C-alpha cells in the first residue's frame, strides 16, 4: 500500500531534512537512506526500513519538504511510520494521509487510532 502525508494547501514551512534523516538513523535500527542528487526528481531522498534482510517500508520526502510518501504491506509499520513522520510537521498544521487515487483521506494526528488507520486502507 502506498500512502501520502501532506497538508491540504501549500505550506509556509518545510520538514527539516537533516533533522529528519538524523532522527531516522537514531530511531530506526535497520534503515538505509539514499539522497537523490538528480535535480529532475521529485523527491530529495528515500529511506528503507528493513527487517530480516528484507525491505518492509520505503519512504520518500519531496523536495519541498511538505509531503511524505510511504509504501509497505505491513499496515502496522505503515501506521507507526505515518505518525512518526507527522511529528516533524508543525503540530498546528492540518495534515492528511491519502492513497494514490485519493479514494480516501483522513486527518493524521495523534488521535487517529490504529484501527481507524488500518480500516481505511
PDB file of N, CA, C and O in Angstrom, residues 6-56:
ATOM      1  N   UNK A   6       0.512  14.849   3.741  1.00  0.00           N
ATOM      2  CA  UNK A   6       0.789  16.239   3.363  1.00  0.00           C
ATOM      3  C   UNK A   6      -0.276  17.176   3.922  1.00  0.00           C
ATOM      4  O   UNK A   6      -1.354  16.734   4.320  1.00  0.00           O
ATOM      5  N   UNK A   7       0.017  18.472   3.900  1.00  0.00           N
ATOM      6  CA  UNK A   7      -1.012  19.449   4.277  1.00  0.00           C
ATOM      7  C   UNK A   7      -2.003  19.596   3.123  1.00  0.00           C
ATOM      8  O   UNK A   7      -1.715  19.209   1.977  1.00  0.00           O
ATOM      9  N   UNK A   8      -3.164  20.148   3.424  1.00  0.00           N
ATOM     10  CA  UNK A   8      -4.185  20.360   2.394  1.00  0.00           C
ATOM     11  C   UNK A   8      -3.762  21.405   1.361  1.00  0.00           C
ATOM     12  O   UNK A   8      -4.101  21.307   0.200  1.00  0.00           O
ATOM     13  N   UNK A   9      -3.046  22.417   1.810  1.00  0.00           N
ATOM     14  CA  UNK A   9      -2.617  23.503   0.922  1.00  0.00           C
ATOM     15  C   UNK A   9      -1.101  23.672   1.044  1.00  0.00           C
ATOM     16  O   UNK A   9      -0.491  23.209   2.005  1.00  0.00           O
ATOM     17  N   UNK A  10      -0.521  24.324   0.056  1.00  0.00           N
ATOM     18  CA  UNK A  10       0.923  24.558   0.075  1.00  0.00           C
ATOM     19  C   UNK A  10       1.285  25.329   1.351  1.00  0.00           C
ATOM     20  O   UNK A  10       0.756  26.397   1.609  1.00  0.00           O
ATOM     21  N   UNK A  11       2.186  24.772   2.149  1.00  0.00           N
ATOM     22  CA  UNK A  11       2.503  25.390   3.443  1.00  0.00           C
ATOM     23  C   UNK A  11       3.610  26.445   3.350  1.00  0.00           C
ATOM     24  O   UNK A  11       4.309  26.550   2.338  1.00  0.00           O
ATOM     25  N   UNK A  12       3.749  27.189   4.437  1.00  0.00           N
ATOM     26  CA  UNK A  12       4.843  28.153   4.541  1.00  0.00           C
ATOM     27  C   UNK A  12       5.960  27.601   5.427  1.00  0.00           C
ATOM     28  O   UNK A  12       6.755  28.344   5.974  1.00  0.00           O
ATOM     29  N   UNK A  13       6.012  26.295   5.568  1.00  0.00           N
ATOM     30  CA  UNK A  13       7.015  25.608   6.366  1.00  0.00           C
ATOM     31  C   UNK A  13       7.517  24.388   5.578  1.00  0.00           C
ATOM     32  O   UNK A  13       6.932  24.017   4.561  1.00  0.00           O
ATOM     33  N   UNK A  14       8.589  23.805   6.066  1.00  0.00           N
ATOM     34  CA  UNK A  14       9.131  22.581   5.459  1.00  0.00           C
ATOM     35  C   UNK A  14       9.728  21.720   6.555  1.00  0.00           C
ATOM     36  O   UNK A  14      10.228  22.230   7.564  1.00  0.00           O
ATOM     37  N   UNK A  15       9.668  20.410   6.359  1.00  0.00           N
ATOM     38  CA  UNK A  15      10.331  19.480   7.262  1.00  0.00           C
ATOM     39  C   UNK A  15      11.840  19.694   7.100  1.00  0.00           C
ATOM     40  O   UNK A  15      12.336  19.799   5.980  1.00  0.00           O
ATOM     41  N   UNK A  16      12.540  19.790   8.203  1.00  0.00           N
ATOM     42  CA  UNK A  16      13.996  19.926   8.162  1.00  0.00           C
ATOM     43  C   UNK A  16      14.583  18.563   7.787  1.00  0.00           C
ATOM     44  O   UNK A  16      14.585  17.633   8.591  1.00  0.00           O
ATOM     45  N   UNK A  17      15.067  18.458   6.573  1.00  0.00           N
ATOM     46  CA  UNK A  17      15.540  17.171   6.052  1.00  0.00           C
ATOM     47  C   UNK A  17      16.687  16.594   6.877  1.00  0.00           C
ATOM     48  O   UNK A  17      16.722  15.398   7.151  1.00  0.00           O
ATOM     49  N   UNK A  18      17.628  17.437   7.277  1.00  0.00           N
ATOM     50  CA  UNK A  18      18.777  16.951   8.043  1.00  0.00           C
ATOM     51  C   UNK A  18      18.358  16.420   9.409  1.00  0.00           C
ATOM     52  O   UNK A  18      18.852  15.387   9.857  1.00  0.00           O
ATOM     53  N   UNK A  19      17.461  17.113  10.064  1.00  0.00           N
ATOM     54  CA  UNK A  19      16.950  16.665  11.366  1.00  0.00           C
ATOM     55  C   UNK A  19      16.193  15.348  11.195  1.00  0.00           C
ATOM     56  O   UNK A  19      16.359  14.419  11.987  1.00  0.00           O
ATOM     57  N   UNK A  20      15.373  15.256  10.143  1.00  0.00           N
ATOM     58  CA  UNK A  20      14.603  14.042   9.909  1.00  0.00           C
ATOM     59  C   UNK A  20      15.526  12.856   9.629  1.00  0.00           C
ATOM     60  O   UNK A  20      15.342  11.774  10.189  1.00  0.00           O
ATOM     61  N   UNK A  21      16.533  13.053   8.799  1.00  0.00           N
ATOM     62  CA  UNK A  21      17.472  11.969   8.476  1.00  0.00           C
ATOM     63  C   UNK A  21      18.214  11.503   9.721  1.00  0.00           C
ATOM     64  O   UNK A  21      18.345  10.300   9.968  1.00  0.00           O
ATOM     65  N   UNK A  22      18.668  12.432  10.525  1.00  0.00           N
ATOM     66  CA  UNK A  22      19.371  12.058  11.757  1.00  0.00           C
ATOM     67  C   UNK A  22      18.442  11.287  12.701  1.00  0.00           C
ATOM     68  O   UNK A  22      18.843  10.313  13.329  1.00  0.00           O
ATOM     69  N   UNK A  23      17.188  11.731  12.781  1.00  0.00           N
ATOM     70  CA  UNK A  23      16.214  11.041  13.639  1.00  0.00           C
ATOM     71  C   UNK A  23      15.931   9.634  13.110  1.00  0.00           C
ATOM     72  O   UNK A  23      15.790   8.694  13.904  1.00  0.00           O
ATOM     73  N   UNK A  24      15.848   9.480  11.804  1.00  0.00           N
ATOM     74  CA  UNK A  24      15.661   8.133  11.236  1.00  0.00           C
ATOM     75  C   UNK A  24      16.800   7.218  11.668  1.00  0.00           C
ATOM     76  O   UNK A  24      16.575   6.092  12.087  1.00  0.00           O
ATOM     77  N   UNK A  25      18.013   7.716  11.547  1.00  0.00           N
ATOM     78  CA  UNK A  25      19.187   6.908  11.901  1.00  0.00           C
ATOM     79  C   UNK A  25      19.193   6.549  13.383  1.00  0.00           C
ATOM     80  O   UNK A  25      19.643   5.476  13.767  1.00  0.00           O
ATOM     81  N   UNK A  26      18.704   7.445  14.207  1.00  0.00           N
ATOM     82  CA  UNK A  26      18.683   7.227  15.650  1.00  0.00           C
ATOM     83  C   UNK A  26      17.558   6.286  16.076  1.00  0.00           C
ATOM     84  O   UNK A  26      17.754   5.442  16.940  1.00  0.00           O
ATOM     85  N   UNK A  27      16.392   6.444  15.477  1.00  0.00           N
ATOM     86  CA  UNK A  27      15.199   5.743  15.957  1.00  0.00           C
ATOM     87  C   UNK A  27      14.829   4.463  15.220  1.00  0.00           C
ATOM     88  O   UNK A  27      14.005   3.696  15.714  1.00  0.00           O
ATOM     89  N   UNK A  28      15.368   4.235  14.056  1.00  0.00           N
ATOM     90  CA  UNK A  28      15.069   3.022  13.298  1.00  0.00           C
ATOM     91  C   UNK A  28      16.402   2.308  13.076  1.00  0.00           C
ATOM     92  O   UNK A  28      17.242   2.756  12.300  1.00  0.00           O
ATOM     93  N   UNK A  29      16.590   1.196  13.739  1.00  0.00           N
ATOM     94  CA  UNK A  29      17.877   0.496  13.714  1.00  0.00           C
ATOM     95  C   UNK A  29      18.294   0.056  12.318  1.00  0.00           C
ATOM     96  O   UNK A  29      19.446   0.172  11.955  1.00  0.00           O
ATOM     97  N   UNK A  30      17.377  -0.483  11.564  1.00  0.00           N
ATOM     98  CA  UNK A  30      17.732  -1.024  10.259  1.00  0.00           C
ATOM     99  C   UNK A  30      17.163  -0.148   9.150  1.00  0.00           C
ATOM    100  O   UNK A  30      16.251  -0.537   8.432  1.00  0.00           O
ATOM    101  N   UNK A  31      17.740   1.049   9.006  1.00  0.00           N
ATOM    102  CA  UNK A  31      17.280   1.970   7.977  1.00  0.00           C
ATOM    103  C   UNK A  31      18.427   2.239   6.999  1.00  0.00           C
ATOM    104  O   UNK A  31      19.584   2.341   7.398  1.00  0.00           O
ATOM    105  N   UNK A  32      18.067   2.316   5.736  1.00  0.00           N
ATOM    106  CA  UNK A  32      19.016   2.664   4.686  1.00  0.00           C
ATOM    107  C   UNK A  32      18.508   3.948   4.056  1.00  0.00           C
ATOM    108  O   UNK A  32      17.351   4.020   3.610  1.00  0.00           O
ATOM    109  N   UNK A  33      19.349   4.967   4.015  1.00  0.00           N
ATOM    110  CA  UNK A  33      18.961   6.279   3.497  1.00  0.00           C
ATOM    111  C   UNK A  33      19.762   6.571   2.236  1.00  0.00           C
ATOM    112  O   UNK A  33      20.982   6.390   2.208  1.00  0.00           O
ATOM    113  N   UNK A  34      19.065   7.022   1.209  1.00  0.00           N
ATOM    114  CA  UNK A  34      19.708   7.364  -0.063  1.00  0.00           C
ATOM    115  C   UNK A  34      19.292   8.766  -0.476  1.00  0.00           C
ATOM    116  O   UNK A  34      18.100   9.012  -0.710  1.00  0.00           O
ATOM    117  N   UNK A  35      20.257   9.669  -0.545  1.00  0.00           N
ATOM    118  CA  UNK A  35      19.965  11.013  -1.039  1.00  0.00           C
ATOM    119  C   UNK A  35      19.863  10.957  -2.553  1.00  0.00           C
ATOM    120  O   UNK A  35      20.596  10.230  -3.215  1.00  0.00           O
ATOM    121  N   UNK A  36      18.949  11.723  -3.101  1.00  0.00           N
ATOM    122  CA  UNK A  36      18.749  11.783  -4.549  1.00  0.00           C
ATOM    123  C   UNK A  36      19.403  13.060  -5.054  1.00  0.00           C
ATOM    124  O   UNK A  36      19.007  14.161  -4.671  1.00  0.00           O
ATOM    125  N   UNK A  37      20.399  12.900  -5.883  1.00  0.00           N
ATOM    126  CA  UNK A  37      21.155  14.044  -6.405  1.00  0.00           C
ATOM    127  C   UNK A  37      20.554  14.601  -7.691  1.00  0.00           C
ATOM    128  O   UNK A  37      20.814  15.747  -8.041  1.00  0.00           O
ATOM    129  N   UNK A  38      19.771  13.816  -8.399  1.00  0.00           N
ATOM    130  CA  UNK A  38      19.193  14.224  -9.678  1.00  0.00           C
ATOM    131  C   UNK A  38      18.147  15.311  -9.445  1.00  0.00           C
ATOM    132  O   UNK A  38      17.099  15.074  -8.838  1.00  0.00           O
ATOM    133  N   UNK A  39      18.432  16.508  -9.924  1.00  0.00           N
ATOM    134  CA  UNK A  39      17.543  17.660  -9.710  1.00  0.00           C
ATOM    135  C   UNK A  39      16.166  17.502 -10.366  1.00  0.00           C
ATOM    136  O   UNK A  39      15.222  18.178  -9.981  1.00  0.00           O
ATOM    137  N   UNK A  40      16.073  16.627 -11.362  1.00  0.00           N
ATOM    138  CA  UNK A  40      14.795  16.454 -12.052  1.00  0.00           C
ATOM    139  C   UNK A  40      13.832  15.556 -11.271  1.00  0.00           C
ATOM    140  O   UNK A  40      12.651  15.471 -11.597  1.00  0.00           O
ATOM    141  N   UNK A  41      14.303  14.921 -10.237  1.00  0.00           N
ATOM    142  CA  UNK A  41      13.458  14.029  -9.435  1.00  0.00           C
ATOM    143  C   UNK A  41      12.609  14.830  -8.451  1.00  0.00           C
ATOM    144  O   UNK A  41      13.018  15.877  -7.948  1.00  0.00           O
ATOM    145  N   UNK A  42      11.455  14.311  -8.146  1.00  0.00           N
ATOM    146  CA  UNK A  42      10.505  14.993  -7.252  1.00  0.00           C
ATOM    147  C   UNK A  42      10.915  14.900  -5.781  1.00  0.00           C
ATOM    148  O   UNK A  42      10.584  15.762  -4.979  1.00  0.00           O
ATOM    149  N   UNK A  43      11.650  13.848  -5.434  1.00  0.00           N
ATOM    150  CA  UNK A  43      11.984  13.599  -4.035  1.00  0.00           C
ATOM    151  C   UNK A  43      13.448  13.921  -3.750  1.00  0.00           C
ATOM    152  O   UNK A  43      14.298  13.789  -4.622  1.00  0.00           O
ATOM    153  N   UNK A  44      13.734  14.320  -2.520  1.00  0.00           N
ATOM    154  CA  UNK A  44      15.104  14.686  -2.143  1.00  0.00           C
ATOM    155  C   UNK A  44      15.887  13.497  -1.600  1.00  0.00           C
ATOM    156  O   UNK A  44      17.104  13.452  -1.714  1.00  0.00           O
ATOM    157  N   UNK A  45      15.196  12.548  -0.995  1.00  0.00           N
ATOM    158  CA  UNK A  45      15.853  11.332  -0.521  1.00  0.00           C
ATOM    159  C   UNK A  45      14.819  10.244  -0.277  1.00  0.00           C
ATOM    160  O   UNK A  45      13.627  10.506  -0.198  1.00  0.00           O
ATOM    161  N   UNK A  46      15.311   9.019  -0.208  1.00  0.00           N
ATOM    162  CA  UNK A  46      14.469   7.876   0.103  1.00  0.00           C
ATOM    163  C   UNK A  46      15.056   7.150   1.293  1.00  0.00           C
ATOM    164  O   UNK A  46      16.238   7.312   1.604  1.00  0.00           O
ATOM    165  N   UNK A  47      14.236   6.373   1.961  1.00  0.00           N
ATOM    166  CA  UNK A  47      14.746   5.511   3.019  1.00  0.00           C
ATOM    167  C   UNK A  47      13.982   4.207   2.989  1.00  0.00           C
ATOM    168  O   UNK A  47      12.844   4.139   2.530  1.00  0.00           O
ATOM    169  N   UNK A  48      14.658   3.168   3.427  1.00  0.00           N
ATOM    170  CA  UNK A  48      14.047   1.845   3.531  1.00  0.00           C
ATOM    171  C   UNK A  48      14.288   1.324   4.930  1.00  0.00           C
ATOM    172  O   UNK A  48      15.402   1.399   5.441  1.00  0.00           O
ATOM    173  N   UNK A  49      13.251   0.819   5.523  1.00  0.00           N
ATOM    174  CA  UNK A  49      13.365   0.144   6.809  1.00  0.00           C
ATOM    175  C   UNK A  49      13.347  -1.343   6.496  1.00  0.00           C
ATOM    176  O   UNK A  49      12.451  -1.822   5.794  1.00  0.00           O
ATOM    177  N   UNK A  50      14.344  -2.036   6.983  1.00  0.00           N
ATOM    178  CA  UNK A  50      14.463  -3.455   6.687  1.00  0.00           C
ATOM    179  C   UNK A  50      14.303  -4.281   7.957  1.00  0.00           C
ATOM    180  O   UNK A  50      14.620  -3.814   9.050  1.00  0.00           O
ATOM    181  N   UNK A  51      13.806  -5.477   7.756  1.00  0.00           N
ATOM    182  CA  UNK A  51      13.714  -6.463   8.827  1.00  0.00           C
ATOM    183  C   UNK A  51      14.033  -7.806   8.211  1.00  0.00           C
ATOM    184  O   UNK A  51      13.510  -8.132   7.136  1.00  0.00           O
ATOM    185  N   UNK A  52      14.906  -8.558   8.855  1.00  0.00           N
ATOM    186  CA  UNK A  52      15.306  -9.874   8.339  1.00  0.00           C
ATOM    187  C   UNK A  52      15.842  -9.785   6.911  1.00  0.00           C
ATOM    188  O   UNK A  52      15.486 -10.577   6.044  1.00  0.00           O
ATOM    189  N   UNK A  53      16.674  -8.759   6.660  1.00  0.00           N
ATOM    190  CA  UNK A  53      17.304  -8.546   5.347  1.00  0.00           C
ATOM    191  C   UNK A  53      16.303  -8.337   4.215  1.00  0.00           C
ATOM    192  O   UNK A  53      16.587  -8.600   3.055  1.00  0.00           O
ATOM    193  N   UNK A  54      15.129  -7.826   4.548  1.00  0.00           N
ATOM    194  CA  UNK A  54      14.096  -7.595   3.547  1.00  0.00           C
ATOM    195  C   UNK A  54      13.492  -6.206   3.783  1.00  0.00           C
ATOM    196  O   UNK A  54      13.190  -5.842   4.921  1.00  0.00           O
ATOM    197  N   UNK A  55      13.352  -5.411   2.713  1.00  0.00           N
ATOM    198  CA  UNK A  55      12.719  -4.096   2.847  1.00  0.00           C
ATOM    199  C   UNK A  55      11.254  -4.292   3.206  1.00  0.00           C
ATOM    200  O   UNK A  55      10.546  -5.052   2.546  1.00  0.00           O
ATOM    201  N   UNK A  56      10.816  -3.617   4.242  1.00  0.00           N
ATOM    202  CA  UNK A  56       9.409  -3.721   4.627  1.00  0.00           C
ATOM    203  C   UNK A  56       8.688  -2.384   4.534  1.00  0.00           C
ATOM    204  O   UNK A  56       7.468  -2.344   4.562  1.00  0.00           O
TER     205      UNK A  56
END
